[in-house]
């Protein structure tokens, strides 16, 4: 179906981008997905909040998080359909 094709394509694009991330950026993204606040992430990583925001902007983490959220909702809806 179209939803599965879109999901596969989106995840492929994200996968290629994520491959180049350094471990810190991966941790920042995981923390954002877990709902942690920037100040908390900064303390945990021992960096400034500005550095966290720089990572978010440079890698488009907010956009990727939004894409992941939308894919989750879409796929959950597809799986619930009889």
PDB file of N, CA and C in Angstrom:
ATOM      1  N   UNK A   1       0.824  -1.193   0.000  1.00  0.00           N
ATOM      2  CA  UNK A   1       0.000   0.000   0.000  1.00  0.00           C
ATOM      3  C   UNK A   1       0.865   1.252   0.000  1.00  0.00           C
ATOM      4  N   UNK A   2       0.260   2.355  -0.306  1.00  0.00           N
ATOM      5  CA  UNK A   2       0.985   3.621  -0.392  1.00  0.00           C
ATOM      6  C   UNK A   2       1.613   4.010   0.932  1.00  0.00           C
ATOM      7  N   UNK A   3       0.920   3.760   2.037  1.00  0.00           N
ATOM      8  CA  UNK A   3       1.450   4.134   3.356  1.00  0.00           C
ATOM      9  C   UNK A   3       2.752   3.400   3.649  1.00  0.00           C
ATOM     10  N   UNK A   4       2.796   2.112   3.312  1.00  0.00           N
ATOM     11  CA  UNK A   4       4.009   1.329   3.584  1.00  0.00           C
ATOM     12  C   UNK A   4       5.156   1.799   2.693  1.00  0.00           C
ATOM     13  N   UNK A   5       4.857   2.133   1.446  1.00  0.00           N
ATOM     14  CA  UNK A   5       5.898   2.629   0.544  1.00  0.00           C
ATOM     15  C   UNK A   5       6.452   3.959   1.012  1.00  0.00           C
ATOM     16  N   UNK A   6       5.577   4.836   1.451  1.00  0.00           N
ATOM     17  CA  UNK A   6       6.008   6.134   1.970  1.00  0.00           C
ATOM     18  C   UNK A   6       6.851   5.956   3.221  1.00  0.00           C
ATOM     19  N   UNK A   7       6.410   5.083   4.114  1.00  0.00           N
ATOM     20  CA  UNK A   7       7.154   4.829   5.350  1.00  0.00           C
ATOM     21  C   UNK A   7       8.537   4.279   5.041  1.00  0.00           C
ATOM     22  N   UNK A   8       8.624   3.336   4.123  1.00  0.00           N
ATOM     23  CA  UNK A   8       9.916   2.742   3.768  1.00  0.00           C
ATOM     24  C   UNK A   8      10.855   3.784   3.165  1.00  0.00           C
ATOM     25  N   UNK A   9      10.332   4.625   2.285  1.00  0.00           N
ATOM     26  CA  UNK A   9      11.156   5.657   1.665  1.00  0.00           C
ATOM     27  C   UNK A   9      11.649   6.674   2.688  1.00  0.00           C
ATOM     28  N   UNK A  10      10.762   7.092   3.570  1.00  0.00           N
ATOM     29  CA  UNK A  10      11.133   8.068   4.598  1.00  0.00           C
ATOM     30  C   UNK A  10      12.184   7.492   5.531  1.00  0.00           C
ATOM     31  N   UNK A  11      11.997   6.255   5.947  1.00  0.00           N
ATOM     32  CA  UNK A  11      12.976   5.629   6.846  1.00  0.00           C
ATOM     33  C   UNK A  11      14.318   5.425   6.158  1.00  0.00           C
ATOM     34  N   UNK A  12      14.309   5.175   4.876  1.00  0.00           N
ATOM     35  CA  UNK A  12      15.551   5.035   4.119  1.00  0.00           C
ATOM     36  C   UNK A  12      16.322   6.348   4.093  1.00  0.00           C
ATOM     37  N   UNK A  13      15.620   7.440   3.862  1.00  0.00           N
ATOM     38  CA  UNK A  13      16.254   8.762   3.853  1.00  0.00           C
ATOM     39  C   UNK A  13      16.834   9.088   5.224  1.00  0.00           C
ATOM     40  N   UNK A  14      16.072   8.836   6.261  1.00  0.00           N
ATOM     41  CA  UNK A  14      16.539   9.106   7.629  1.00  0.00           C
ATOM     42  C   UNK A  14      17.741   8.232   7.957  1.00  0.00           C
ATOM     43  N   UNK A  15      17.707   6.985   7.553  1.00  0.00           N
ATOM     44  CA  UNK A  15      18.799   6.058   7.832  1.00  0.00           C
ATOM     45  C   UNK A  15      20.114   6.543   7.228  1.00  0.00           C
ATOM     46  N   UNK A  16      20.065   7.016   6.007  1.00  0.00           N
ATOM     47  CA  UNK A  16      21.269   7.516   5.352  1.00  0.00           C
ATOM     48  C   UNK A  16      21.830   8.714   6.118  1.00  0.00           C
ATOM     49  N   UNK A  17      20.958   9.592   6.568  1.00  0.00           N
ATOM     50  CA  UNK A  17      21.406  10.767   7.302  1.00  0.00           C
ATOM     51  C   UNK A  17      21.989  10.373   8.659  1.00  0.00           C
ATOM     52  N   UNK A  18      21.339   9.488   9.357  1.00  0.00           N
ATOM     53  CA  UNK A  18      21.748   9.099  10.703  1.00  0.00           C
ATOM     54  C   UNK A  18      23.106   8.391  10.696  1.00  0.00           C
ATOM     55  N   UNK A  19      23.399   7.682   9.627  1.00  0.00           N
ATOM     56  CA  UNK A  19      24.671   6.957   9.538  1.00  0.00           C
ATOM     57  C   UNK A  19      25.878   7.855   9.775  1.00  0.00           C
ATOM     58  N   UNK A  20      25.792   9.104   9.372  1.00  0.00           N
ATOM     59  CA  UNK A  20      26.922  10.015   9.514  1.00  0.00           C
ATOM     60  C   UNK A  20      26.993  10.740  10.850  1.00  0.00           C
ATOM     61  N   UNK A  21      26.043  10.516  11.725  1.00  0.00           N
ATOM     62  CA  UNK A  21      26.025  11.221  13.004  1.00  0.00           C
ATOM     63  C   UNK A  21      27.075  10.670  13.956  1.00  0.00           C
ATOM     64  N   UNK A  22      27.648  11.576  14.706  1.00  0.00           N
ATOM     65  CA  UNK A  22      28.561  11.180  15.774  1.00  0.00           C
ATOM     66  C   UNK A  22      27.728  10.727  16.977  1.00  0.00           C
ATOM     67  N   UNK A  23      28.352   9.970  17.894  1.00  0.00           N
ATOM     68  CA  UNK A  23      27.607   9.448  19.044  1.00  0.00           C
ATOM     69  C   UNK A  23      26.857  10.513  19.849  1.00  0.00           C
ATOM     70  N   UNK A  24      27.436  11.685  20.028  1.00  0.00           N
ATOM     71  CA  UNK A  24      26.749  12.721  20.806  1.00  0.00           C
ATOM     72  C   UNK A  24      25.435  13.115  20.146  1.00  0.00           C
ATOM     73  N   UNK A  25      25.459  13.295  18.830  1.00  0.00           N
ATOM     74  CA  UNK A  25      24.227  13.685  18.134  1.00  0.00           C
ATOM     75  C   UNK A  25      23.191  12.568  18.233  1.00  0.00           C
ATOM     76  N   UNK A  26      23.625  11.339  18.169  1.00  0.00           N
ATOM     77  CA  UNK A  26      22.711  10.215  18.332  1.00  0.00           C
ATOM     78  C   UNK A  26      22.065  10.240  19.717  1.00  0.00           C
ATOM     79  N   UNK A  27      22.863  10.530  20.739  1.00  0.00           N
ATOM     80  CA  UNK A  27      22.316  10.598  22.103  1.00  0.00           C
ATOM     81  C   UNK A  27      21.345  11.762  22.242  1.00  0.00           C
ATOM     82  N   UNK A  28      21.700  12.906  21.660  1.00  0.00           N
ATOM     83  CA  UNK A  28      20.809  14.070  21.717  1.00  0.00           C
ATOM     84  C   UNK A  28      19.474  13.725  21.055  1.00  0.00           C
ATOM     85  N   UNK A  29      19.522  13.080  19.911  1.00  0.00           N
ATOM     86  CA  UNK A  29      18.289  12.715  19.221  1.00  0.00           C
ATOM     87  C   UNK A  29      17.470  11.732  20.056  1.00  0.00           C
ATOM     88  N   UNK A  30      18.124  10.743  20.612  1.00  0.00           N
ATOM     89  CA  UNK A  30      17.420   9.767  21.464  1.00  0.00           C
ATOM     90  C   UNK A  30      16.772  10.469  22.651  1.00  0.00           C
ATOM     91  N   UNK A  31      17.478  11.423  23.237  1.00  0.00           N
ATOM     92  CA  UNK A  31      16.911  12.170  24.365  1.00  0.00           C
ATOM     93  C   UNK A  31      15.710  12.997  23.937  1.00  0.00           C
ATOM     94  N   UNK A  32      15.789  13.615  22.766  1.00  0.00           N
ATOM     95  CA  UNK A  32      14.648  14.385  22.259  1.00  0.00           C
ATOM     96  C   UNK A  32      13.447  13.475  22.027  1.00  0.00           C
ATOM     97  N   UNK A  33      13.694  12.302  21.456  1.00  0.00           N
ATOM     98  CA  UNK A  33      12.603  11.350  21.237  1.00  0.00           C
ATOM     99  C   UNK A  33      11.988  10.895  22.554  1.00  0.00           C
ATOM    100  N   UNK A  34      12.823  10.846  23.594  1.00  0.00           N
ATOM    101  CA  UNK A  34      12.332  10.432  24.915  1.00  0.00           C
ATOM    102  C   UNK A  34      11.618  11.564  25.642  1.00  0.00           C
ATOM    103  N   UNK A  35      11.591  12.753  25.031  1.00  0.00           N
ATOM    104  CA  UNK A  35      10.870  13.872  25.629  1.00  0.00           C
ATOM    105  C   UNK A  35      11.683  14.718  26.593  1.00  0.00           C
ATOM    106  N   UNK A  36      12.987  14.536  26.613  1.00  0.00           N
ATOM    107  CA  UNK A  36      13.815  15.328  27.520  1.00  0.00           C
ATOM    108  C   UNK A  36      13.950  16.759  27.015  1.00  0.00           C
ATOM    109  N   UNK A  37      14.082  17.680  27.947  1.00  0.00           N
ATOM    110  CA  UNK A  37      14.225  19.092  27.633  1.00  0.00           C
ATOM    111  C   UNK A  37      15.681  19.411  27.285  1.00  0.00           C
ATOM    112  N   UNK A  38      15.870  20.482  26.531  1.00  0.00           N
ATOM    113  CA  UNK A  38      17.215  20.885  26.092  1.00  0.00           C
ATOM    114  C   UNK A  38      18.138  21.099  27.283  1.00  0.00           C
ATOM    115  N   UNK A  39      17.661  21.759  28.326  1.00  0.00           N
ATOM    116  CA  UNK A  39      18.512  22.020  29.493  1.00  0.00           C
ATOM    117  C   UNK A  39      18.990  20.712  30.117  1.00  0.00           C
ATOM    118  N   UNK A  40      18.120  19.735  30.202  1.00  0.00           N
ATOM    119  CA  UNK A  40      18.479  18.432  30.768  1.00  0.00           C
ATOM    120  C   UNK A  40      19.510  17.722  29.884  1.00  0.00           C
ATOM    121  N   UNK A  41      19.302  17.777  28.575  1.00  0.00           N
ATOM    122  CA  UNK A  41      20.245  17.159  27.640  1.00  0.00           C
ATOM    123  C   UNK A  41      21.606  17.832  27.760  1.00  0.00           C
ATOM    124  N   UNK A  42      21.612  19.159  27.841  1.00  0.00           N
ATOM    125  CA  UNK A  42      22.867  19.897  27.958  1.00  0.00           C
ATOM    126  C   UNK A  42      23.630  19.475  29.212  1.00  0.00           C
ATOM    127  N   UNK A  43      22.933  19.372  30.330  1.00  0.00           N
ATOM    128  CA  UNK A  43      23.590  18.935  31.573  1.00  0.00           C
ATOM    129  C   UNK A  43      24.150  17.531  31.430  1.00  0.00           C
ATOM    130  N   UNK A  44      23.355  16.656  30.869  1.00  0.00           N
ATOM    131  CA  UNK A  44      23.765  15.262  30.707  1.00  0.00           C
ATOM    132  C   UNK A  44      25.000  15.141  29.809  1.00  0.00           C
ATOM    133  N   UNK A  45      25.033  15.935  28.750  1.00  0.00           N
ATOM    134  CA  UNK A  45      26.141  15.888  27.796  1.00  0.00           C
ATOM    135  C   UNK A  45      27.310  16.790  28.197  1.00  0.00           C
ATOM    136  N   UNK A  46      27.114  17.574  29.244  1.00  0.00           N
ATOM    137  CA  UNK A  46      28.121  18.525  29.702  1.00  0.00           C
ATOM    138  C   UNK A  46      28.496  19.524  28.601  1.00  0.00           C
ATOM    139  N   UNK A  47      27.438  20.038  27.955  1.00  0.00           N
ATOM    140  CA  UNK A  47      27.598  21.068  26.936  1.00  0.00           C
ATOM    141  C   UNK A  47      26.559  22.153  27.210  1.00  0.00           C
ATOM    142  N   UNK A  48      26.666  23.255  26.503  1.00  0.00           N
ATOM    143  CA  UNK A  48      25.720  24.344  26.709  1.00  0.00           C
ATOM    144  C   UNK A  48      24.402  24.040  25.990  1.00  0.00           C
ATOM    145  N   UNK A  49      23.315  24.651  26.468  1.00  0.00           N
ATOM    146  CA  UNK A  49      22.049  24.508  25.734  1.00  0.00           C
ATOM    147  C   UNK A  49      22.192  24.987  24.288  1.00  0.00           C
ATOM    148  N   UNK A  50      23.008  26.008  24.086  1.00  0.00           N
ATOM    149  CA  UNK A  50      23.227  26.505  22.729  1.00  0.00           C
ATOM    150  C   UNK A  50      23.823  25.420  21.831  1.00  0.00           C
ATOM    151  N   UNK A  51      24.748  24.623  22.388  1.00  0.00           N
ATOM    152  CA  UNK A  51      25.343  23.528  21.617  1.00  0.00           C
ATOM    153  C   UNK A  51      24.297  22.466  21.280  1.00  0.00           C
ATOM    154  N   UNK A  52      23.374  22.232  22.194  1.00  0.00           N
ATOM    155  CA  UNK A  52      22.289  21.275  21.912  1.00  0.00           C
ATOM    156  C   UNK A  52      21.434  21.810  20.769  1.00  0.00           C
ATOM    157  N   UNK A  53      21.052  23.087  20.850  1.00  0.00           N
ATOM    158  CA  UNK A  53      20.241  23.678  19.781  1.00  0.00           C
ATOM    159  C   UNK A  53      20.987  23.652  18.450  1.00  0.00           C
ATOM    160  N   UNK A  54      22.294  23.856  18.491  1.00  0.00           N
ATOM    161  CA  UNK A  54      23.093  23.815  17.268  1.00  0.00           C
ATOM    162  C   UNK A  54      23.004  22.427  16.629  1.00  0.00           C
ATOM    163  N   UNK A  55      23.076  21.383  17.438  1.00  0.00           N
ATOM    164  CA  UNK A  55      22.929  20.023  16.921  1.00  0.00           C
ATOM    165  C   UNK A  55      21.543  19.801  16.345  1.00  0.00           C
ATOM    166  N   UNK A  56      20.534  20.319  17.035  1.00  0.00           N
ATOM    167  CA  UNK A  56      19.157  20.159  16.571  1.00  0.00           C
ATOM    168  C   UNK A  56      18.982  20.812  15.196  1.00  0.00           C
ATOM    169  N   UNK A  57      19.489  22.028  15.055  1.00  0.00           N
ATOM    170  CA  UNK A  57      19.355  22.749  13.779  1.00  0.00           C
ATOM    171  C   UNK A  57      20.202  22.117  12.683  1.00  0.00           C
ATOM    172  N   UNK A  58      21.469  21.799  12.988  1.00  0.00           N
ATOM    173  CA  UNK A  58      22.398  21.312  11.965  1.00  0.00           C
ATOM    174  C   UNK A  58      21.935  19.999  11.342  1.00  0.00           C
ATOM    175  N   UNK A  59      21.316  19.153  12.141  1.00  0.00           N
ATOM    176  CA  UNK A  59      20.902  17.841  11.639  1.00  0.00           C
ATOM    177  C   UNK A  59      19.412  17.760  11.347  1.00  0.00           C
ATOM    178  N   UNK A  60      18.682  18.844  11.574  1.00  0.00           N
ATOM    179  CA  UNK A  60      17.239  18.815  11.347  1.00  0.00           C
ATOM    180  C   UNK A  60      16.539  17.837  12.281  1.00  0.00           C
ATOM    181  N   UNK A  61      17.009  17.775  13.530  1.00  0.00           N
ATOM    182  CA  UNK A  61      16.475  16.798  14.470  1.00  0.00           C
ATOM    183  C   UNK A  61      14.992  16.998  14.753  1.00  0.00           C
ATOM    184  N   UNK A  62      14.539  18.236  14.820  1.00  0.00           N
ATOM    185  CA  UNK A  62      13.105  18.468  15.039  1.00  0.00           C
ATOM    186  C   UNK A  62      12.277  17.920  13.878  1.00  0.00           C
ATOM    187  N   UNK A  63      12.783  18.118  12.666  1.00  0.00           N
ATOM    188  CA  UNK A  63      12.059  17.626  11.491  1.00  0.00           C
ATOM    189  C   UNK A  63      12.058  16.097  11.455  1.00  0.00           C
ATOM    190  N   UNK A  64      13.190  15.498  11.790  1.00  0.00           N
ATOM    191  CA  UNK A  64      13.260  14.035  11.802  1.00  0.00           C
ATOM    192  C   UNK A  64      12.368  13.472  12.905  1.00  0.00           C
ATOM    193  N   UNK A  65      12.365  14.132  14.057  1.00  0.00           N
ATOM    194  CA  UNK A  65      11.485  13.691  15.145  1.00  0.00           C
ATOM    195  C   UNK A  65      10.025  13.786  14.700  1.00  0.00           C
ATOM    196  N   UNK A  66       9.647  14.875  14.048  1.00  0.00           N
ATOM    197  CA  UNK A  66       8.281  15.021  13.547  1.00  0.00           C
ATOM    198  C   UNK A  66       7.930  13.946  12.537  1.00  0.00           C
ATOM    199  N   UNK A  67       8.858  13.622  11.660  1.00  0.00           N
ATOM    200  CA  UNK A  67       8.646  12.567  10.677  1.00  0.00           C
ATOM    201  C   UNK A  67       8.438  11.225  11.373  1.00  0.00           C
ATOM    202  N   UNK A  68       9.268  10.934  12.354  1.00  0.00           N
ATOM    203  CA  UNK A  68       9.126   9.685  13.110  1.00  0.00           C
ATOM    204  C   UNK A  68       7.771   9.616  13.806  1.00  0.00           C
ATOM    205  N   UNK A  69       7.350  10.725  14.399  1.00  0.00           N
ATOM    206  CA  UNK A  69       6.043  10.764  15.065  1.00  0.00           C
ATOM    207  C   UNK A  69       4.909  10.507  14.071  1.00  0.00           C
ATOM    208  N   UNK A  70       4.966  11.167  12.917  1.00  0.00           N
ATOM    209  CA  UNK A  70       3.919  10.988  11.903  1.00  0.00           C
ATOM    210  C   UNK A  70       3.897   9.563  11.374  1.00  0.00           C
ATOM    211  N   UNK A  71       5.080   8.998  11.129  1.00  0.00           N
ATOM    212  CA  UNK A  71       5.139   7.615  10.654  1.00  0.00           C
ATOM    213  C   UNK A  71       4.568   6.657  11.689  1.00  0.00           C
ATOM    214  N   UNK A  72       4.866   6.906  12.945  1.00  0.00           N
ATOM    215  CA  UNK A  72       4.341   6.060  14.015  1.00  0.00           C
ATOM    216  C   UNK A  72       2.822   6.097  14.030  1.00  0.00           C
ATOM    217  N   UNK A  73       2.260   7.296  13.960  1.00  0.00           N
ATOM    218  CA  UNK A  73       0.794   7.428  13.963  1.00  0.00           C
ATOM    219  C   UNK A  73       0.183   6.759  12.730  1.00  0.00           C
ATOM    220  N   UNK A  74       0.797   6.996  11.581  1.00  0.00           N
ATOM    221  CA  UNK A  74       0.273   6.443  10.342  1.00  0.00           C
ATOM    222  C   UNK A  74       0.327   4.911  10.360  1.00  0.00           C
ATOM    223  N   UNK A  75       1.449   4.364  10.771  1.00  0.00           N
ATOM    224  CA  UNK A  75       1.586   2.916  10.778  1.00  0.00           C
ATOM    225  C   UNK A  75       0.699   2.263  11.833  1.00  0.00           C
ATOM    226  N   UNK A  76       0.573   2.912  12.982  1.00  0.00           N
ATOM    227  CA  UNK A  76      -0.344   2.387  14.002  1.00  0.00           C
ATOM    228  C   UNK A  76      -1.769   2.335  13.482  1.00  0.00           C
ATOM    229  N   UNK A  77      -2.173   3.382  12.755  1.00  0.00           N
ATOM    230  CA  UNK A  77      -3.525   3.408  12.185  1.00  0.00           C
ATOM    231  C   UNK A  77      -3.682   2.294  11.153  1.00  0.00           C
ATOM    232  N   UNK A  78      -2.655   2.086  10.349  1.00  0.00           N
ATOM    233  CA  UNK A  78      -2.715   1.018   9.323  1.00  0.00           C
ATOM    234  C   UNK A  78      -2.813  -0.351   9.973  1.00  0.00           C
ATOM    235  N   UNK A  79      -2.085  -0.548  11.045  1.00  0.00           N
ATOM    236  CA  UNK A  79      -2.080  -1.859  11.712  1.00  0.00           C
ATOM    237  C   UNK A  79      -3.395  -2.140  12.438  1.00  0.00           C
ATOM    238  N   UNK A  80      -4.101  -1.086  12.833  1.00  0.00           N
ATOM    239  CA  UNK A  80      -5.388  -1.262  13.514  1.00  0.00           C
ATOM    240  C   UNK A  80      -6.528  -1.524  12.547  1.00  0.00           C
ATOM    241  N   UNK A  81      -6.316  -1.203  11.263  1.00  0.00           N
ATOM    242  CA  UNK A  81      -7.357  -1.393  10.258  1.00  0.00           C
ATOM    243  C   UNK A  81      -7.514  -2.894   9.965  1.00  0.00           C
ATOM    244  N   UNK A  82      -8.754  -3.399  10.083  1.00  0.00           N
ATOM    245  CA  UNK A  82      -8.961  -4.844   9.830  1.00  0.00           C
ATOM    246  C   UNK A  82      -8.739  -5.231   8.394  1.00  0.00           C
TER     247      UNK A  82
END
